[in-house]
Amino acid sequence: MRKGIQFIVSGPSGGGKTTLAKTMLDKLENLRFSVSCTTRTPREGEIDGKDYKFISHAEFEQMVDKGQFVEHALVHGNYYGTPLSEFEDAGTSGVDLLLDIDVQGASQIRRNYPNAVFCFVLPPSIEILEERLVERNSNGEVDIQRRLDRAREEVAPSILEEYDYIIINDELDKALEAMFSIIVSTRCQSSRIIDKIKASFLAE
Ligand code: 5GP
């Protein structure tokens, strides 16, 4: 059985990660979205269990204590975490997993799962990011400023160089093409499919 691949996508909110991720999930078979747990309140239109599992602080802390997260972090004043069960099930069932998580979470995963693939999605400039956040208008002024400050911190070379790929989301079509190519070519890496080939071609 082929092992599932974990595709980690990070980048400032407003940079287009969610659109890229949703399109990949529509276009590609055998790819599942990793539904994170969060203590943040749902935004309009978000569905519990589909976008996030919205849980209380107490529930989050309990999951941390029981070691039920593969990574977790405090982002923009709220807690977010990737459930370990979901992460490991995907690996063993051969399904690829797409994770939309911040740089702290990505760094925790990198330490334990070096075979995961790390992609960073960037807007073309901080000004364009601000325009996009204002247009989205779901966060309020204080939150927008907090997200912009964080975006400035995240583009530090020491953070970016830890990612395998950087996608600059200037034109959506090109960014989609880049992410599609990354996933498809990673799936063709010989080290990832050699066992499957052995089983199909060399079975007695
Ligand atoms: P938002 O509140 O806009 O949905 O997400 C805020 C940030 O939290 C985004 O950068 C997103 O990638 C990150 N995030 C979402 N889920 C997780 C998670 O499970 N772990 C970590 N570390 N970050 C997450």
PDB file of C-alpha atoms and ligand atoms in Angstrom:
ATOM      1  CA  MET A   1       0.000   0.000   0.000  1.00  0.00           C
ATOM      2  CA  ARG A   2       1.277   3.454  -0.939  1.00  0.00           C
ATOM      3  CA  LYS A   3       1.806   5.775   2.030  1.00  0.00           C
ATOM      4  CA  GLY A   4      -0.295   8.957   2.044  1.00  0.00           C
ATOM      5  CA  ILE A   5       1.588  12.225   1.625  1.00  0.00           C
ATOM      6  CA  GLN A   6       1.010  15.185   3.912  1.00  0.00           C
ATOM      7  CA  PHE A   7       0.976  18.505   2.033  1.00  0.00           C
ATOM      8  CA  ILE A   8       1.403  21.399   4.430  1.00  0.00           C
ATOM      9  CA  VAL A   9       0.271  24.819   3.224  1.00  0.00           C
ATOM     10  CA  SER A  10       1.179  27.908   5.248  1.00  0.00           C
ATOM     11  CA  GLY A  11       1.129  31.611   4.571  1.00  0.00           C
ATOM     12  CA  PRO A  12      -0.511  34.819   5.735  1.00  0.00           C
ATOM     13  CA  SER A  13      -4.294  34.719   5.908  1.00  0.00           C
ATOM     14  CA  GLY A  14      -5.590  36.668   2.927  1.00  0.00           C
ATOM     15  CA  GLY A  15      -2.803  35.269   0.757  1.00  0.00           C
ATOM     16  CA  GLY A  16      -5.142  32.830  -0.990  1.00  0.00           C
ATOM     17  CA  LYS A  17      -4.325  29.557   0.780  1.00  0.00           C
ATOM     18  CA  THR A  18      -7.957  28.599   1.288  1.00  0.00           C
ATOM     19  CA  THR A  19      -8.909  29.140  -2.367  1.00  0.00           C
ATOM     20  CA  LEU A  20      -5.888  27.146  -3.507  1.00  0.00           C
ATOM     21  CA  ALA A  21      -6.620  24.335  -1.076  1.00  0.00           C
ATOM     22  CA  LYS A  22     -10.316  24.128  -1.987  1.00  0.00           C
ATOM     23  CA  THR A  23      -9.550  24.016  -5.705  1.00  0.00           C
ATOM     24  CA  MET A  24      -6.981  21.233  -5.220  1.00  0.00           C
ATOM     25  CA  LEU A  25      -9.536  19.222  -3.253  1.00  0.00           C
ATOM     26  CA  ASP A  26     -12.067  19.630  -6.095  1.00  0.00           C
ATOM     27  CA  LYS A  27      -9.572  18.814  -8.842  1.00  0.00           C
ATOM     28  CA  LEU A  28      -7.547  15.974  -7.399  1.00  0.00           C
ATOM     29  CA  GLU A  29      -8.650  12.557  -6.295  1.00  0.00           C
ATOM     30  CA  ASN A  30      -7.290  10.851  -3.210  1.00  0.00           C
ATOM     31  CA  LEU A  31      -6.717  14.155  -1.420  1.00  0.00           C
ATOM     32  CA  ARG A  32      -8.419  15.037   1.841  1.00  0.00           C
ATOM     33  CA  PHE A  33      -8.541  18.251   3.863  1.00  0.00           C
ATOM     34  CA  SER A  34      -7.264  18.026   7.425  1.00  0.00           C
ATOM     35  CA  VAL A  35      -9.976  19.542   9.608  1.00  0.00           C
ATOM     36  CA  SER A  36      -8.290  21.357  12.492  1.00  0.00           C
ATOM     37  CA  CYS A  37      -9.666  22.022  15.936  1.00  0.00           C
ATOM     38  CA  THR A  38      -9.876  25.654  16.998  1.00  0.00           C
ATOM     39  CA  THR A  39     -11.086  27.740  19.907  1.00  0.00           C
ATOM     40  CA  ARG A  40     -11.950  30.674  17.609  1.00  0.00           C
ATOM     41  CA  THR A  41     -15.613  31.484  17.023  1.00  0.00           C
ATOM     42  CA  PRO A  42     -17.009  30.389  13.633  1.00  0.00           C
ATOM     43  CA  ARG A  43     -17.285  32.990  10.858  1.00  0.00           C
ATOM     44  CA  GLU A  44     -20.455  33.332   8.871  1.00  0.00           C
ATOM     45  CA  GLY A  45     -20.881  30.351   6.550  1.00  0.00           C
ATOM     46  CA  GLU A  46     -18.328  28.139   8.308  1.00  0.00           C
ATOM     47  CA  ILE A  47     -19.513  24.631   9.093  1.00  0.00           C
ATOM     48  CA  ASP A  48     -18.511  22.800  12.257  1.00  0.00           C
ATOM     49  CA  GLY A  49     -16.716  19.569  11.346  1.00  0.00           C
ATOM     50  CA  LYS A  50     -16.061  20.694   7.772  1.00  0.00           C
ATOM     51  CA  ASP A  51     -14.068  23.938   8.007  1.00  0.00           C
ATOM     52  CA  TYR A  52     -12.959  23.426  11.596  1.00  0.00           C
ATOM     53  CA  LYS A  53     -14.025  21.552  14.670  1.00  0.00           C
ATOM     54  CA  PHE A  54     -14.989  24.462  16.905  1.00  0.00           C
ATOM     55  CA  ILE A  55     -14.227  23.513  20.486  1.00  0.00           C
ATOM     56  CA  SER A  56     -13.923  25.264  23.856  1.00  0.00           C
ATOM     57  CA  HIS A  57     -10.660  26.193  25.578  1.00  0.00           C
ATOM     58  CA  ALA A  58     -11.239  23.434  28.123  1.00  0.00           C
ATOM     59  CA  GLU A  59     -11.740  20.801  25.402  1.00  0.00           C
ATOM     60  CA  PHE A  60      -8.639  22.043  23.588  1.00  0.00           C
ATOM     61  CA  GLU A  61      -6.510  21.835  26.725  1.00  0.00           C
ATOM     62  CA  GLN A  62      -7.784  18.352  27.424  1.00  0.00           C
ATOM     63  CA  MET A  63      -6.755  17.223  23.930  1.00  0.00           C
ATOM     64  CA  VAL A  64      -3.288  18.779  24.429  1.00  0.00           C
ATOM     65  CA  ASP A  65      -2.879  16.964  27.757  1.00  0.00           C
ATOM     66  CA  LYS A  66      -3.869  13.655  26.178  1.00  0.00           C
ATOM     67  CA  GLY A  67      -1.365  14.138  23.331  1.00  0.00           C
ATOM     68  CA  GLN A  68      -4.142  14.159  20.730  1.00  0.00           C
ATOM     69  CA  PHE A  69      -2.601  16.820  18.490  1.00  0.00           C
ATOM     70  CA  VAL A  70       0.199  16.275  16.012  1.00  0.00           C
ATOM     71  CA  GLU A  71       0.873  20.018  16.399  1.00  0.00           C
ATOM     72  CA  HIS A  72      -0.885  22.955  17.966  1.00  0.00           C
ATOM     73  CA  ALA A  73      -0.275  26.681  18.219  1.00  0.00           C
ATOM     74  CA  LEU A  74      -1.665  29.991  19.368  1.00  0.00           C
ATOM     75  CA  VAL A  75      -2.447  32.025  16.236  1.00  0.00           C
ATOM     76  CA  HIS A  76      -3.965  35.532  16.274  1.00  0.00           C
ATOM     77  CA  GLY A  77      -5.102  34.990  19.886  1.00  0.00           C
ATOM     78  CA  ASN A  78      -6.834  31.636  19.291  1.00  0.00           C
ATOM     79  CA  TYR A  79      -5.701  28.039  19.600  1.00  0.00           C
ATOM     80  CA  TYR A  80      -5.509  25.768  16.563  1.00  0.00           C
ATOM     81  CA  GLY A  81      -4.421  22.146  16.366  1.00  0.00           C
ATOM     82  CA  THR A  82      -4.245  19.211  13.960  1.00  0.00           C
ATOM     83  CA  PRO A  83      -5.753  16.021  15.406  1.00  0.00           C
ATOM     84  CA  LEU A  84      -3.186  13.225  15.461  1.00  0.00           C
ATOM     85  CA  SER A  85      -5.767  10.564  14.550  1.00  0.00           C
ATOM     86  CA  GLU A  86      -6.729  12.281  11.314  1.00  0.00           C
ATOM     87  CA  PHE A  87      -3.096  12.910  10.384  1.00  0.00           C
ATOM     88  CA  GLU A  88      -1.905   9.359  10.905  1.00  0.00           C
ATOM     89  CA  ASP A  89      -5.024   7.658   9.473  1.00  0.00           C
ATOM     90  CA  ALA A  90      -4.514   9.461   6.189  1.00  0.00           C
ATOM     91  CA  GLY A  91      -0.884   8.302   6.054  1.00  0.00           C
ATOM     92  CA  THR A  92      -1.691   4.655   6.640  1.00  0.00           C
ATOM     93  CA  SER A  93      -4.796   4.529   4.438  1.00  0.00           C
ATOM     94  CA  GLY A  94      -2.838   5.883   1.479  1.00  0.00           C
ATOM     95  CA  VAL A  95      -4.871   9.083   1.245  1.00  0.00           C
ATOM     96  CA  ASP A  96      -2.965  12.335   0.799  1.00  0.00           C
ATOM     97  CA  LEU A  97      -3.748  15.069   3.284  1.00  0.00           C
ATOM     98  CA  LEU A  98      -3.805  18.831   2.764  1.00  0.00           C
ATOM     99  CA  LEU A  99      -3.143  20.868   5.893  1.00  0.00           C
ATOM    100  CA  ASP A 100      -3.695  24.618   6.103  1.00  0.00           C
ATOM    101  CA  ILE A 101      -1.651  25.491   9.178  1.00  0.00           C
ATOM    102  CA  ASP A 102       0.578  28.305  10.416  1.00  0.00           C
ATOM    103  CA  VAL A 103       4.380  28.377  10.480  1.00  0.00           C
ATOM    104  CA  GLN A 104       4.652  27.267  14.132  1.00  0.00           C
ATOM    105  CA  GLY A 105       2.588  24.157  13.423  1.00  0.00           C
ATOM    106  CA  ALA A 106       4.511  23.449  10.224  1.00  0.00           C
ATOM    107  CA  SER A 107       7.781  23.590  12.127  1.00  0.00           C
ATOM    108  CA  GLN A 108       6.492  21.092  14.727  1.00  0.00           C
ATOM    109  CA  ILE A 109       5.428  18.693  11.958  1.00  0.00           C
ATOM    110  CA  ARG A 110       8.728  19.071  10.112  1.00  0.00           C
ATOM    111  CA  ARG A 111      10.584  17.747  13.150  1.00  0.00           C
ATOM    112  CA  ASN A 112       8.542  14.544  13.333  1.00  0.00           C
ATOM    113  CA  TYR A 113       7.472  13.983   9.723  1.00  0.00           C
ATOM    114  CA  PRO A 114      10.359  15.016   7.465  1.00  0.00           C
ATOM    115  CA  ASN A 115       8.682  13.392   4.439  1.00  0.00           C
ATOM    116  CA  ALA A 116       5.799  15.835   4.514  1.00  0.00           C
ATOM    117  CA  VAL A 117       5.842  18.487   1.769  1.00  0.00           C
ATOM    118  CA  PHE A 118       5.940  22.125   2.866  1.00  0.00           C
ATOM    119  CA  CYS A 119       4.477  24.918   0.716  1.00  0.00           C
ATOM    120  CA  PHE A 120       4.259  28.596   1.554  1.00  0.00           C
ATOM    121  CA  VAL A 121       1.716  30.794  -0.233  1.00  0.00           C
ATOM    122  CA  LEU A 122       2.520  34.496  -0.404  1.00  0.00           C
ATOM    123  CA  PRO A 123       0.630  37.494  -1.755  1.00  0.00           C
ATOM    124  CA  PRO A 124       2.720  39.625  -4.162  1.00  0.00           C
ATOM    125  CA  SER A 125       3.135  42.436  -1.578  1.00  0.00           C
ATOM    126  CA  ILE A 126       2.073  43.546   1.877  1.00  0.00           C
ATOM    127  CA  GLU A 127      -0.080  46.297   0.293  1.00  0.00           C
ATOM    128  CA  ILE A 128      -2.014  43.744  -1.752  1.00  0.00           C
ATOM    129  CA  LEU A 129      -2.428  41.574   1.318  1.00  0.00           C
ATOM    130  CA  GLU A 130      -3.925  44.536   3.186  1.00  0.00           C
ATOM    131  CA  GLU A 131      -6.340  45.215   0.293  1.00  0.00           C
ATOM    132  CA  ARG A 132      -7.441  41.574   0.308  1.00  0.00           C
ATOM    133  CA  LEU A 133      -7.972  41.515   4.078  1.00  0.00           C
ATOM    134  CA  VAL A 134      -9.994  44.748   3.939  1.00  0.00           C
ATOM    135  CA  GLU A 135     -12.085  43.405   1.029  1.00  0.00           C
ATOM    136  CA  ARG A 136     -12.768  40.210   2.937  1.00  0.00           C
ATOM    137  CA  ASN A 137     -13.873  42.432   5.812  1.00  0.00           C
ATOM    138  CA  SER A 138     -14.654  39.574   8.146  1.00  0.00           C
ATOM    139  CA  ASN A 139     -12.099  40.432  10.783  1.00  0.00           C
ATOM    140  CA  GLY A 140     -12.317  44.060  11.918  1.00  0.00           C
ATOM    141  CA  GLU A 141      -9.522  46.665  11.927  1.00  0.00           C
ATOM    142  CA  VAL A 142      -7.596  45.390  14.974  1.00  0.00           C
ATOM    143  CA  ASP A 143      -7.540  41.856  13.638  1.00  0.00           C
ATOM    144  CA  ILE A 144      -6.432  43.049  10.190  1.00  0.00           C
ATOM    145  CA  GLN A 145      -3.481  44.925  11.722  1.00  0.00           C
ATOM    146  CA  ARG A 146      -2.557  41.872  13.781  1.00  0.00           C
ATOM    147  CA  ARG A 147      -2.625  39.678  10.669  1.00  0.00           C
ATOM    148  CA  LEU A 148      -0.473  42.178   8.732  1.00  0.00           C
ATOM    149  CA  ASP A 149       2.109  42.335  11.526  1.00  0.00           C
ATOM    150  CA  ARG A 150       2.233  38.581  11.595  1.00  0.00           C
ATOM    151  CA  ALA A 151       2.607  38.400   7.801  1.00  0.00           C
ATOM    152  CA  ARG A 152       5.655  40.703   8.051  1.00  0.00           C
ATOM    153  CA  GLU A 153       7.186  38.353  10.626  1.00  0.00           C
ATOM    154  CA  GLU A 154       6.433  35.234   8.592  1.00  0.00           C
ATOM    155  CA  VAL A 155       8.255  36.329   5.461  1.00  0.00           C
ATOM    156  CA  ALA A 156      11.589  36.220   7.309  1.00  0.00           C
ATOM    157  CA  PRO A 157      14.080  34.217   5.218  1.00  0.00           C
ATOM    158  CA  SER A 158      14.767  31.922   8.200  1.00  0.00           C
ATOM    159  CA  ILE A 159      11.110  30.845   8.076  1.00  0.00           C
ATOM    160  CA  LEU A 160      10.711  30.737   4.302  1.00  0.00           C
ATOM    161  CA  GLU A 161      13.826  28.655   3.716  1.00  0.00           C
ATOM    162  CA  GLU A 162      12.296  25.841   5.760  1.00  0.00           C
ATOM    163  CA  TYR A 163       9.631  25.389   3.065  1.00  0.00           C
ATOM    164  CA  ASP A 164      10.162  23.184   0.020  1.00  0.00           C
ATOM    165  CA  TYR A 165       8.087  25.439  -2.235  1.00  0.00           C
ATOM    166  CA  ILE A 166       6.975  29.070  -2.276  1.00  0.00           C
ATOM    167  CA  ILE A 167       3.990  30.060  -4.397  1.00  0.00           C
ATOM    168  CA  ILE A 168       3.532  33.775  -5.056  1.00  0.00           C
ATOM    169  CA  ASN A 169      -0.175  34.250  -5.555  1.00  0.00           C
ATOM    170  CA  ASP A 170      -0.150  37.157  -7.972  1.00  0.00           C
ATOM    171  CA  GLU A 171      -2.484  35.630 -10.562  1.00  0.00           C
ATOM    172  CA  LEU A 172      -4.765  32.958  -9.212  1.00  0.00           C
ATOM    173  CA  ASP A 173      -4.597  30.712 -12.303  1.00  0.00           C
ATOM    174  CA  LYS A 174      -0.813  30.573 -12.151  1.00  0.00           C
ATOM    175  CA  ALA A 175      -0.811  29.896  -8.411  1.00  0.00           C
ATOM    176  CA  LEU A 176      -3.308  27.067  -8.948  1.00  0.00           C
ATOM    177  CA  GLU A 177      -1.156  25.609 -11.687  1.00  0.00           C
ATOM    178  CA  ALA A 178       1.894  25.763  -9.401  1.00  0.00           C
ATOM    179  CA  MET A 179       0.173  23.992  -6.536  1.00  0.00           C
ATOM    180  CA  PHE A 180      -1.318  21.377  -8.854  1.00  0.00           C
ATOM    181  CA  SER A 181       2.141  20.683 -10.313  1.00  0.00           C
ATOM    182  CA  ILE A 182       3.700  20.380  -6.857  1.00  0.00           C
ATOM    183  CA  ILE A 183       1.156  17.785  -5.757  1.00  0.00           C
ATOM    184  CA  VAL A 184       1.227  15.798  -8.981  1.00  0.00           C
ATOM    185  CA  SER A 185       5.011  15.736  -9.252  1.00  0.00           C
ATOM    186  CA  THR A 186       5.463  14.807  -5.590  1.00  0.00           C
ATOM    187  CA  ARG A 187       3.139  11.878  -6.177  1.00  0.00           C
ATOM    188  CA  CYS A 188       5.468  10.696  -8.958  1.00  0.00           C
ATOM    189  CA  GLN A 189       8.649  10.798  -6.852  1.00  0.00           C
ATOM    190  CA  SER A 190      10.266   7.395  -7.177  1.00  0.00           C
ATOM    191  CA  SER A 191      10.878   7.065  -3.432  1.00  0.00           C
ATOM    192  CA  ARG A 192       7.166   7.431  -2.820  1.00  0.00           C
ATOM    193  CA  ILE A 193       5.930   4.866  -5.303  1.00  0.00           C
ATOM    194  CA  ILE A 194       8.686   2.303  -5.508  1.00  0.00           C
ATOM    195  CA  ASP A 195       7.033  -0.031  -2.988  1.00  0.00           C
ATOM    196  CA  LYS A 196       3.776   0.040  -4.906  1.00  0.00           C
ATOM    197  CA  ILE A 197       5.605  -0.755  -8.135  1.00  0.00           C
ATOM    198  CA  LYS A 198       7.422  -3.649  -6.496  1.00  0.00           C
ATOM    199  CA  ALA A 199       4.101  -5.034  -5.306  1.00  0.00           C
ATOM    200  CA  SER A 200       2.440  -4.670  -8.724  1.00  0.00           C
ATOM    201  CA  PHE A 201       5.285  -5.815 -10.963  1.00  0.00           C
ATOM    202  CA  LEU A 202       7.366  -8.153  -8.902  1.00  0.00           C
ATOM    203  CA  ALA A 203       4.660 -10.061  -7.052  1.00  0.00           C
ATOM    204  CA  GLU A 204       5.051 -13.779  -7.496  1.00  0.00           C
TER     205      GLU A 204
HETATM  206  P1  5GP B   1      -8.281  31.505  10.309  1.00  0.00           P
HETATM  207  O1  5GP B   1      -8.691  31.936  11.689  1.00  0.00           O
HETATM  208  O2  5GP B   1      -8.147  32.701   9.387  1.00  0.00           O
HETATM  209  O3  5GP B   1      -9.136  30.419   9.769  1.00  0.00           O
HETATM  210  O4  5GP B   1      -6.821  30.883  10.437  1.00  0.00           O
HETATM  211  C1  5GP B   1      -5.790  31.604  11.029  1.00  0.00           C
HETATM  212  C2  5GP B   1      -4.478  30.870  10.857  1.00  0.00           C
HETATM  213  O5  5GP B   1      -4.498  29.651  11.592  1.00  0.00           O
HETATM  214  C3  5GP B   1      -4.156  30.504   9.425  1.00  0.00           C
HETATM  215  O6  5GP B   1      -2.823  30.928   9.170  1.00  0.00           O
HETATM  216  C4  5GP B   1      -4.245  28.999   9.393  1.00  0.00           C
HETATM  217  O7  5GP B   1      -3.304  28.448   8.492  1.00  0.00           O
HETATM  218  C5  5GP B   1      -3.883  28.660  10.823  1.00  0.00           C
HETATM  219  N1  5GP B   1      -4.373  27.337  11.205  1.00  0.00           N
HETATM  220  C6  5GP B   1      -5.542  26.740  10.890  1.00  0.00           C
HETATM  221  N2  5GP B   1      -5.618  25.511  11.415  1.00  0.00           N
HETATM  222  C7  5GP B   1      -4.453  25.308  12.079  1.00  0.00           C
HETATM  223  C8  5GP B   1      -3.907  24.212  12.827  1.00  0.00           C
HETATM  224  O8  5GP B   1      -4.497  23.154  12.998  1.00  0.00           O
HETATM  225  N3  5GP B   1      -2.683  24.391  13.369  1.00  0.00           N
HETATM  226  C9  5GP B   1      -1.962  25.549  13.215  1.00  0.00           C
HETATM  227  N4  5GP B   1      -0.762  25.593  13.765  1.00  0.00           N
HETATM  228  N5  5GP B   1      -2.433  26.586  12.513  1.00  0.00           N
HETATM  229  C10 5GP B   1      -3.665  26.479  11.957  1.00  0.00           C
END
